[in-house]
Coordinates of C-alpha atoms in Angstrom, one line a residue:
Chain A
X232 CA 91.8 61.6 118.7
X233 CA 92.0 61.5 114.9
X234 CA 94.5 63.6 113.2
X235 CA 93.1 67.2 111.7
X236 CA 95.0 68.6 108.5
X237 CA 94.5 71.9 108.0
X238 CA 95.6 73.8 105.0
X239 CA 96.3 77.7 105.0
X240 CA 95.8 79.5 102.2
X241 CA 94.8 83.2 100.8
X242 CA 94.9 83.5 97.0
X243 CA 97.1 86.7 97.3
X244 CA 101.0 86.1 98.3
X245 CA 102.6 87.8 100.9
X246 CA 99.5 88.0 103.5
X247 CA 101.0 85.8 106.1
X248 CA 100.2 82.3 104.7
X249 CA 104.1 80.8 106.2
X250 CA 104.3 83.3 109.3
X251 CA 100.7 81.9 110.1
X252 CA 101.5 78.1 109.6
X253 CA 104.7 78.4 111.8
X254 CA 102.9 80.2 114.5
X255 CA 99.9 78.4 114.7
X256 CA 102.1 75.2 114.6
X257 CA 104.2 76.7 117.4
X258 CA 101.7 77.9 119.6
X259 CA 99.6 74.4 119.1
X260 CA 102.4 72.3 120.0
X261 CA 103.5 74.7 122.7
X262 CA 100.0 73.3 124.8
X263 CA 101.0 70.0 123.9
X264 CA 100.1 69.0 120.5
X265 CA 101.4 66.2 118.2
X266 CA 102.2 68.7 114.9
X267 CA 103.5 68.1 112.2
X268 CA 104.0 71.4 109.3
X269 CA 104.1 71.0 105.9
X270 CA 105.8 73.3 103.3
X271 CA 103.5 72.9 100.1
X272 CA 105.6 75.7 98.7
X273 CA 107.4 73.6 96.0
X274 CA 110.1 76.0 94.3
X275 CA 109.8 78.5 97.1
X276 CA 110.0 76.9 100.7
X277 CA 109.9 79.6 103.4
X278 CA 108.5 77.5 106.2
X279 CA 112.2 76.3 107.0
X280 CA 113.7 80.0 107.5
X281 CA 110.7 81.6 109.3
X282 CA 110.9 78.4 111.8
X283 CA 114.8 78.9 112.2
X284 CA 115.3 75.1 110.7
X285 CA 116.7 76.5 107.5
X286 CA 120.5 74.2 108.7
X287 CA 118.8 71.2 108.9
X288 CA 117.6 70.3 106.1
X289 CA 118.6 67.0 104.4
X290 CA 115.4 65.6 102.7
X291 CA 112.5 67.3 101.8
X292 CA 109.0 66.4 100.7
X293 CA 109.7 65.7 97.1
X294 CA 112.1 63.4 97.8
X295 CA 109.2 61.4 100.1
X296 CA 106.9 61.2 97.5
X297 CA 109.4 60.4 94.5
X298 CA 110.8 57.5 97.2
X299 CA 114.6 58.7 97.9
X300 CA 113.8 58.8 101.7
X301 CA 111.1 57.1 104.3
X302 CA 109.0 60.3 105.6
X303 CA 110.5 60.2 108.6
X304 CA 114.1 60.8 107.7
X305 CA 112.4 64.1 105.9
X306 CA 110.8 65.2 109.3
X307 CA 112.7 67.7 110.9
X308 CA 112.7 67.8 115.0
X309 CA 112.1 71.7 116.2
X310 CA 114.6 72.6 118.3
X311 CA 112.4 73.9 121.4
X312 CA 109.5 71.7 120.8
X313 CA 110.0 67.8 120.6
X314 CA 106.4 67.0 119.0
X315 CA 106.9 69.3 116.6
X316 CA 108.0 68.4 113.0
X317 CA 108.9 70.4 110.1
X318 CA 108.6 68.4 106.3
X319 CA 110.1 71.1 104.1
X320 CA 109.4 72.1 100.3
X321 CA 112.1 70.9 97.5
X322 CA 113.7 74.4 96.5
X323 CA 114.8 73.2 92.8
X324 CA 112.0 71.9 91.7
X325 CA 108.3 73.2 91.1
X326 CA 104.7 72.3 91.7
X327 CA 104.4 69.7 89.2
X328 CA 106.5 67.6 91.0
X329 CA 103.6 66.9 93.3
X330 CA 100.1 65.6 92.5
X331 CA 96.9 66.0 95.4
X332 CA 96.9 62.4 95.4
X333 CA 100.9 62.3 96.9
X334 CA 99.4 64.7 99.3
X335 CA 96.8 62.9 100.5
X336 CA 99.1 60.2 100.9
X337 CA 101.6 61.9 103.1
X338 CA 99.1 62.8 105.2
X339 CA 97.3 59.5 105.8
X340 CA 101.0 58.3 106.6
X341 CA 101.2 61.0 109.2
X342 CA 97.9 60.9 111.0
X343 CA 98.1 58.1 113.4
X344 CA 101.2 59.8 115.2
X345 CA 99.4 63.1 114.9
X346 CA 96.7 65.3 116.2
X347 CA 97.3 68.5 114.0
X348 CA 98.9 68.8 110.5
X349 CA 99.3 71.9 109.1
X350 CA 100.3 72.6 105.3
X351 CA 101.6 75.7 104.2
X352 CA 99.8 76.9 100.8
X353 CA 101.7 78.4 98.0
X354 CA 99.5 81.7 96.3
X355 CA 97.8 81.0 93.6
X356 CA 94.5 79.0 92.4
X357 CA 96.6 76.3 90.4
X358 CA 98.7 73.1 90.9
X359 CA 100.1 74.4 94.4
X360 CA 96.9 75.1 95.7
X361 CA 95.5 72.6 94.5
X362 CA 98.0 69.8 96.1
X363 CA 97.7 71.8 99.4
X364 CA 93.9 72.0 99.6
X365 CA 93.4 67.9 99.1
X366 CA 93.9 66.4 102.2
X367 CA 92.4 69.5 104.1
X368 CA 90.2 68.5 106.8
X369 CA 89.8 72.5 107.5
X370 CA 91.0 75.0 105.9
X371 CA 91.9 78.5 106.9
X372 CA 92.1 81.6 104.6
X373 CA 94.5 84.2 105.8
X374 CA 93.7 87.8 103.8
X375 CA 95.1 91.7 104.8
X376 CA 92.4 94.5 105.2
X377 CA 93.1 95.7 101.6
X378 CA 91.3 95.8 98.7
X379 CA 93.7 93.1 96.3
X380 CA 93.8 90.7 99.3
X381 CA 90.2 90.4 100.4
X382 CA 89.4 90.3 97.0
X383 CA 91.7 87.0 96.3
X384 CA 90.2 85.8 99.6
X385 CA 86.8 85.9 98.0
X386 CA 87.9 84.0 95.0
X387 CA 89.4 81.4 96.8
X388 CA 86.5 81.1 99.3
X389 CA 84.4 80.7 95.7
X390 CA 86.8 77.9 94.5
X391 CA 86.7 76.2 98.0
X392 CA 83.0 76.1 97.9
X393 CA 82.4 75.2 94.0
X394 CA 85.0 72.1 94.5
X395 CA 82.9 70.9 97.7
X396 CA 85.9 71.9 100.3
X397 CA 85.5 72.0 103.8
X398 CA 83.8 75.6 104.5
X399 CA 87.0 77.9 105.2
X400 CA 87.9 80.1 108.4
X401 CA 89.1 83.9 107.9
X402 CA 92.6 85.0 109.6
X403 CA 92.6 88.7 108.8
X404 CA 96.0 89.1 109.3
X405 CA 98.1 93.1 109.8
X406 CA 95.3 94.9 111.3
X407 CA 96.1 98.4 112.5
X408 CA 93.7 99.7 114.6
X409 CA 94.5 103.1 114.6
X410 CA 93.6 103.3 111.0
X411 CA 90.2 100.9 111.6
X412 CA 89.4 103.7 114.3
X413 CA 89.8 106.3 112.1
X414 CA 88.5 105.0 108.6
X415 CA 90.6 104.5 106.6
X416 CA 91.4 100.9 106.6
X417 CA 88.4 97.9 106.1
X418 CA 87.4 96.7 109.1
X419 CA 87.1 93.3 110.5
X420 CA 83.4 93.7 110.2
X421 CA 84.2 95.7 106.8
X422 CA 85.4 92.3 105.4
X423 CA 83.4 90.0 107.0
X424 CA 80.2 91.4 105.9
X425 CA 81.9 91.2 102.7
X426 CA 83.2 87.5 102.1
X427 CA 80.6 86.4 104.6
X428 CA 82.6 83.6 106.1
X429 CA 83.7 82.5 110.0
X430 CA 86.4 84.5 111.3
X431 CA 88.4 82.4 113.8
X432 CA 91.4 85.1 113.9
X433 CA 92.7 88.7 114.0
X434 CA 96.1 89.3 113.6
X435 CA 97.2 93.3 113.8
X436 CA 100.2 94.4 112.4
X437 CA 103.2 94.1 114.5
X438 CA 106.9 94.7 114.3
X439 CA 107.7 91.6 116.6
X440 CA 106.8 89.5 113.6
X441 CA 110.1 91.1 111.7
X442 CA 112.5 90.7 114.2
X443 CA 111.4 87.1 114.8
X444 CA 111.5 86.3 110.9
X445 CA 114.7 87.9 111.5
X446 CA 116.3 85.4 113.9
X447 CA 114.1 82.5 113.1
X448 CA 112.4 82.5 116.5
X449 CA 108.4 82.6 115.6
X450 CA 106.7 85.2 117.4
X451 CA 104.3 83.2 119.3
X452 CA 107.2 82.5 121.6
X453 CA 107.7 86.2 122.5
X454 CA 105.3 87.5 125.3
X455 CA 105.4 91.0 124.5
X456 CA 104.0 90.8 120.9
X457 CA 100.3 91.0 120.6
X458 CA 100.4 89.1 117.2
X459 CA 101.9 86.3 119.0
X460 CA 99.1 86.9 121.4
X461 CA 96.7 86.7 118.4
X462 CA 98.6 83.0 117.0
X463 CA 98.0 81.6 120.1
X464 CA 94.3 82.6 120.1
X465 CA 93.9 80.9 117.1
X466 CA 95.5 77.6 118.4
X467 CA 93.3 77.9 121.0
X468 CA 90.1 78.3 119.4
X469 CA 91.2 75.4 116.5
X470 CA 91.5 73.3 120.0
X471 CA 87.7 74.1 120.1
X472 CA 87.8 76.6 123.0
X473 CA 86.1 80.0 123.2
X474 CA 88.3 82.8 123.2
X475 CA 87.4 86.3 122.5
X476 CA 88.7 88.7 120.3
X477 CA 91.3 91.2 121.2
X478 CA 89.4 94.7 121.1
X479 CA 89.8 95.7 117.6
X480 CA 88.1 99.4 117.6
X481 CA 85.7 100.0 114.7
X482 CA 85.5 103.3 113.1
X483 CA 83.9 105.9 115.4
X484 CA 85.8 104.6 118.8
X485 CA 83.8 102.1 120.2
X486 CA 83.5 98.3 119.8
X487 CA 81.1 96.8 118.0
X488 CA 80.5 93.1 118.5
X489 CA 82.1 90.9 115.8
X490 CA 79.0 89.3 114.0
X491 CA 80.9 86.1 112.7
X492 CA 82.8 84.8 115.5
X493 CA 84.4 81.2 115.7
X494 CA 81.4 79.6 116.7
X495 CA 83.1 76.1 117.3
Chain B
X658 CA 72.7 101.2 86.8
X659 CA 74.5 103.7 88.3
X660 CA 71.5 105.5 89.4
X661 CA 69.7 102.4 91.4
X662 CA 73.2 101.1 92.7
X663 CA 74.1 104.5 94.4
X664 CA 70.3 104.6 95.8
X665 CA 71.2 101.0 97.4
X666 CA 74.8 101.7 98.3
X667 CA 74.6 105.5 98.8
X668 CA 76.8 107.9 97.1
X669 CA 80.3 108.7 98.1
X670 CA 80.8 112.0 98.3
X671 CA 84.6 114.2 99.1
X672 CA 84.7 113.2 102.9
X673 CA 84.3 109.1 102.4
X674 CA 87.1 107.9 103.9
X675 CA 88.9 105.6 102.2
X676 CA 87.9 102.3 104.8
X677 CA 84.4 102.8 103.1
X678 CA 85.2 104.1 99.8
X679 CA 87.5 100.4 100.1
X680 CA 84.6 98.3 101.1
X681 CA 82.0 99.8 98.0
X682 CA 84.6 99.3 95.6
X683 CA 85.0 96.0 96.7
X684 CA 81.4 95.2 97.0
X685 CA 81.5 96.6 93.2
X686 CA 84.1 94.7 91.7
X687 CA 83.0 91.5 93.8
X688 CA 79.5 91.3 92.3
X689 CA 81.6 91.0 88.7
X690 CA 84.4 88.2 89.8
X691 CA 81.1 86.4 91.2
X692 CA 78.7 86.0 88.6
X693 CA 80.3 84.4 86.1
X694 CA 78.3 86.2 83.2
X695 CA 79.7 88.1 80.5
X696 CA 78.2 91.5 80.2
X697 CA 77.1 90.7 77.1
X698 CA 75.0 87.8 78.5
X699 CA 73.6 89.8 81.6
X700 CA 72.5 92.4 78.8
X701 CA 70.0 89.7 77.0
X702 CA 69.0 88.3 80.2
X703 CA 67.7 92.0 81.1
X704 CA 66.2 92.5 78.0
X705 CA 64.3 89.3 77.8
X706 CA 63.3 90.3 81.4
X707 CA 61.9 93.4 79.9
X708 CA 60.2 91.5 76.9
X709 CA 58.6 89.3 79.3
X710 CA 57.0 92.2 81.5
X711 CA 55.7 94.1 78.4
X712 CA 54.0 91.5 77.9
X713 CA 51.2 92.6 80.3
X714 CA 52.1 95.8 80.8
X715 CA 53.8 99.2 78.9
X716 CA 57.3 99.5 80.2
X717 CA 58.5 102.9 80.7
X718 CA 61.8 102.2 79.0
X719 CA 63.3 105.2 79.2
X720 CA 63.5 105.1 83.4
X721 CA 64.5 101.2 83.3
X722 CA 67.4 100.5 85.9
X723 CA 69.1 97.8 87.0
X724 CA 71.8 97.1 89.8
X725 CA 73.8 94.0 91.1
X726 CA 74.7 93.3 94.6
X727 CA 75.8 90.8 96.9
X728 CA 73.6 88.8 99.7
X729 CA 76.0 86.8 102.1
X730 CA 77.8 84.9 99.0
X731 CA 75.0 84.7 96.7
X732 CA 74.4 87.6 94.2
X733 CA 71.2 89.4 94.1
X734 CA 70.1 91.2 91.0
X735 CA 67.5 94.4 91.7
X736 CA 65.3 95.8 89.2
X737 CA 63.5 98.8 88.8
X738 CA 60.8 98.5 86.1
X739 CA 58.6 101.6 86.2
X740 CA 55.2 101.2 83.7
X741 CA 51.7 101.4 83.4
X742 CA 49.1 99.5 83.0
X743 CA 48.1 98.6 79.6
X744 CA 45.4 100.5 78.2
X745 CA 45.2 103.4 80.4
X746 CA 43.5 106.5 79.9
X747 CA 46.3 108.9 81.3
X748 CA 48.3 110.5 78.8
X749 CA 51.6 111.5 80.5
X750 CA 53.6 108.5 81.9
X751 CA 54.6 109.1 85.7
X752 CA 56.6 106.7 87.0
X753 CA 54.5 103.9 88.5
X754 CA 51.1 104.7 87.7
X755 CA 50.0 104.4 91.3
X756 CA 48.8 108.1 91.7
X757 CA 47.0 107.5 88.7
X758 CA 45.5 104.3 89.9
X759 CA 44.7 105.9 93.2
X760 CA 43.0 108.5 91.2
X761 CA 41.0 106.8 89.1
X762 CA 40.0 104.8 91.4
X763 CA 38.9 107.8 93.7
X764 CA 34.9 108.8 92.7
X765 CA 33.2 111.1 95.5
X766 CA 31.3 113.9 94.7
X767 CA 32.9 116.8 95.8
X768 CA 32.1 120.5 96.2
X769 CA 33.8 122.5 93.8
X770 CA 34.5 126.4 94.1
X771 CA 32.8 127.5 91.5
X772 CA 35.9 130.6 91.0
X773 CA 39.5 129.8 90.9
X774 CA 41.5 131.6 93.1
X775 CA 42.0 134.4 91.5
X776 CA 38.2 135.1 91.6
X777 CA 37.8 135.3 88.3
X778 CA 35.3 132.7 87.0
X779 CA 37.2 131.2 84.3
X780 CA 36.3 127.6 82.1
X781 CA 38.3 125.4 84.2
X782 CA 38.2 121.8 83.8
X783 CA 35.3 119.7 83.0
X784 CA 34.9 118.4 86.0
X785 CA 33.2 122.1 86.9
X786 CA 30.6 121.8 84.3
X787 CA 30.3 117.7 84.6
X788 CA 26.9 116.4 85.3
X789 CA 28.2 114.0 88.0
X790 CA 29.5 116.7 90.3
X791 CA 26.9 119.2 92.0
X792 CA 26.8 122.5 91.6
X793 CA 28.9 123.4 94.7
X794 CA 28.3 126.9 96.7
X795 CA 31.1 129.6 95.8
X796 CA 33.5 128.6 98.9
X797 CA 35.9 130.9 100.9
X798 CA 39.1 131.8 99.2
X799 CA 41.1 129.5 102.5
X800 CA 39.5 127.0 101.7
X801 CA 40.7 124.1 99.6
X802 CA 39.3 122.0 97.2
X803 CA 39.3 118.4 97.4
X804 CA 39.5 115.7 94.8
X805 CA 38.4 115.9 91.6
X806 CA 35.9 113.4 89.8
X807 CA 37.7 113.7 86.8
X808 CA 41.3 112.0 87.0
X809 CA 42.7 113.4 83.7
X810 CA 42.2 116.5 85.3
X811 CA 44.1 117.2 88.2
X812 CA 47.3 116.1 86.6
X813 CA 46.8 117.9 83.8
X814 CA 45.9 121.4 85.0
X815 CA 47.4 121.6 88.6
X816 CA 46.7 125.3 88.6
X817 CA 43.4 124.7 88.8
X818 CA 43.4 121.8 91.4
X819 CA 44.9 122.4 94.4
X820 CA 46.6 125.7 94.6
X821 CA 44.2 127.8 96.5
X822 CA 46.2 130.9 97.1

């Protein structure tokens, strides 16, 4: 099976663009995947410390693509999971360092030995995103049900479209359903009617996804957390099966059928 | 715009919560980042719309709206353009010139009370002394008149219309 690069991204910072890539990366190689993750993050790498890989760092992708190293020697073995791989972000340099082209070529390097590749967006609409969005064979738009984020979601979802990207996939991400139920936060169908895209995940807020940043142990590995319920969905349903969504209650107490599910 | 956008969208009022009052304030600001317009362009592209319509007919400019919105991720741009035909022989200008239309259009000879309803024969409209309508037998003070052949007349002297008590 040909290799899928997928490319997270949201616009907005801080909506759960790295907790999502190391999850989703987790949780795919957990049923057996090839994965490699990428952190596109040049200036800012994350991906190492929310994976717990943060000590063993000795290349990193800049240092592929300017030649120092083979891209091997930059691929960094997860501790629990043998076919996973981690290719972190330089932290002293910045976006210019990479071009889309370099990007593209990493990941045509990796894809024979792979079956998902997952590249962890910086925010933003420039250089960043730009690098992280080339080789995307899908791409996946993680937003917050708030008015700043959705509305970054929608511009990206515009850019995505008016550059002639693969159509993008919505992770609300930090749903609280207690505040869906009673009003006063958007809605999954809220923000779907809005950005009128394919939702493949819903992610509610969860404290498990502290602690684990906390100890560098991503939350899809813990059983009691319902977010690392929801990661694992999403592996699931990238894997092309059916799940359904978790009951997210919509304002007035009862649940009302998504109308945009991950329709495969 | 305000007036057409809240008739689409509906108006918030003290109790919205704030999950709604989110989603109109994004469906707001969403029509903006989309279009890609300045306002200054959207303004001559309404106002050539206008030229173009008065054209063929008289605009009511005064009750002119317009209001933006959003269909799946293409925007939708909703007009209301009240007028009337050119040329008309009503004075006032209601809104879409239909009831007029449906007036003029309506010719049946009709029975008229020859009194108002105060009793008192009065000069009411034409239409009482018009040749075309018959001279009707003085009806019952319940009863109620029915159309008038004139169409000026029953907008411009409701009094005398259809009030029958």
């Amino acid at each position: 099976m040909a290799a899928t690069v997928i490319t997270i991204t949201s616009g907005k910072g801080g909506v759960g663009k790295t907790t999502t890539t190391a999850n989703v990366g987790v949780a795919l190689a957990r049923i057996g995947k090839r994965v490699v993750v990428i952190d596109a993050d040049i200036g800012l790498r994350n991906l190492d410390v929310v994976m717990g890989l943060e000590n063993r760092i000795v290349y990193d992708l800049v240092d592929v693509i300017e030649g120092r190293c083979k891209l091997r020697q930059a691929m960094i073995k997860h501790k629990q999971f043998p076919n996973l791989f981690l290719i972190p972000a330089a932290q002293t340099r910045d976006k210019n360092a990479v071009s889309p082209e370099d990007m593209v070529r990493v990941c045509n390097e990796l894809r024979p030995n792979s079956d998902y590749i997952i590249i962890d967006s910086p925010a933003g609409i420039e250089r960043g995103y730009r690098n992280a969005v080339a080789p995307a064979n899908e791409i996946l738009i993680v937003t917050n049900p708030e008015v700043s984020a959705v509305r970054d979601a929608d511009r990206i979802i515009g850019l995505l479209e008016a550059e002639g990207k693969p159509a993008g996939r919505l992770i609300i991400n930090r749903i609280r359903s207690d505040m869906v139920r009673k009003g006063e936060m958007l809605s999954p169908t809220d923000i779907t009617d809005i950005l009128a895209i394919k939702i493949i995940g819903i992610v509610p807020e969860d404290q498990y996804v502290v602690t684990a940043s906390n100890s560098g142990i991503p939350v899809t590995l813990n059983e009691n957390s319902r977010a690392g319920v929801a990661f694992r969905n999403i592996a699931r349903r990238l894997n092309g099966e059916d799940v359904p969504f978790m009951n997210i209650d919509e304002p007035g107490g009862f649940f009302r059928r998504l109308s945009r599910l991950f329709g495969g | 715009m305000a007036r057409l956008f809240e008739r689409l969208f509906g108006r918030s009022n003290p109790e919205t919560k704030s999950g709604k009052l989110a989603k109109d304030r994004l469906q707001m600001v969403l029509v903006q980042d989309r279009i890609d317009m300045s306002s200054d362009k959207m303004k001559m592209m309404q106002e050539e719309i206008i030229e173009v319509m008065s054209k063929y007919v008289t605009v009511d400019m005064d009750n002119v709206d317009f209001a933006l919105r959003n269909r799946e991720r293409d925007g939708l741009f909703v007009a209301e353009i009240p007028f009337h035909p050119p040329a008309d022989e009503t004075k006032d200008s209601d809104n879409t010139g239909v009831t007029n239309e449906n007036e003029s259009a309506v010719k049946i000879s009709v029975e008229e009370p020859q009194t108002d309803t105060e009793g008192t024969p009065q000069p009411t409209s034409d239409s009482d002394t018009d040749s075309k309508a018959p001279q009707a037998e003085p009806r019952a003070k319940n009863d109620q008149p029915t159309i008038e052949t004139e169409p000026d007349t029953s907008t411009e002297e409701p009094s005398d219309a259809d009030d029958d008590d």
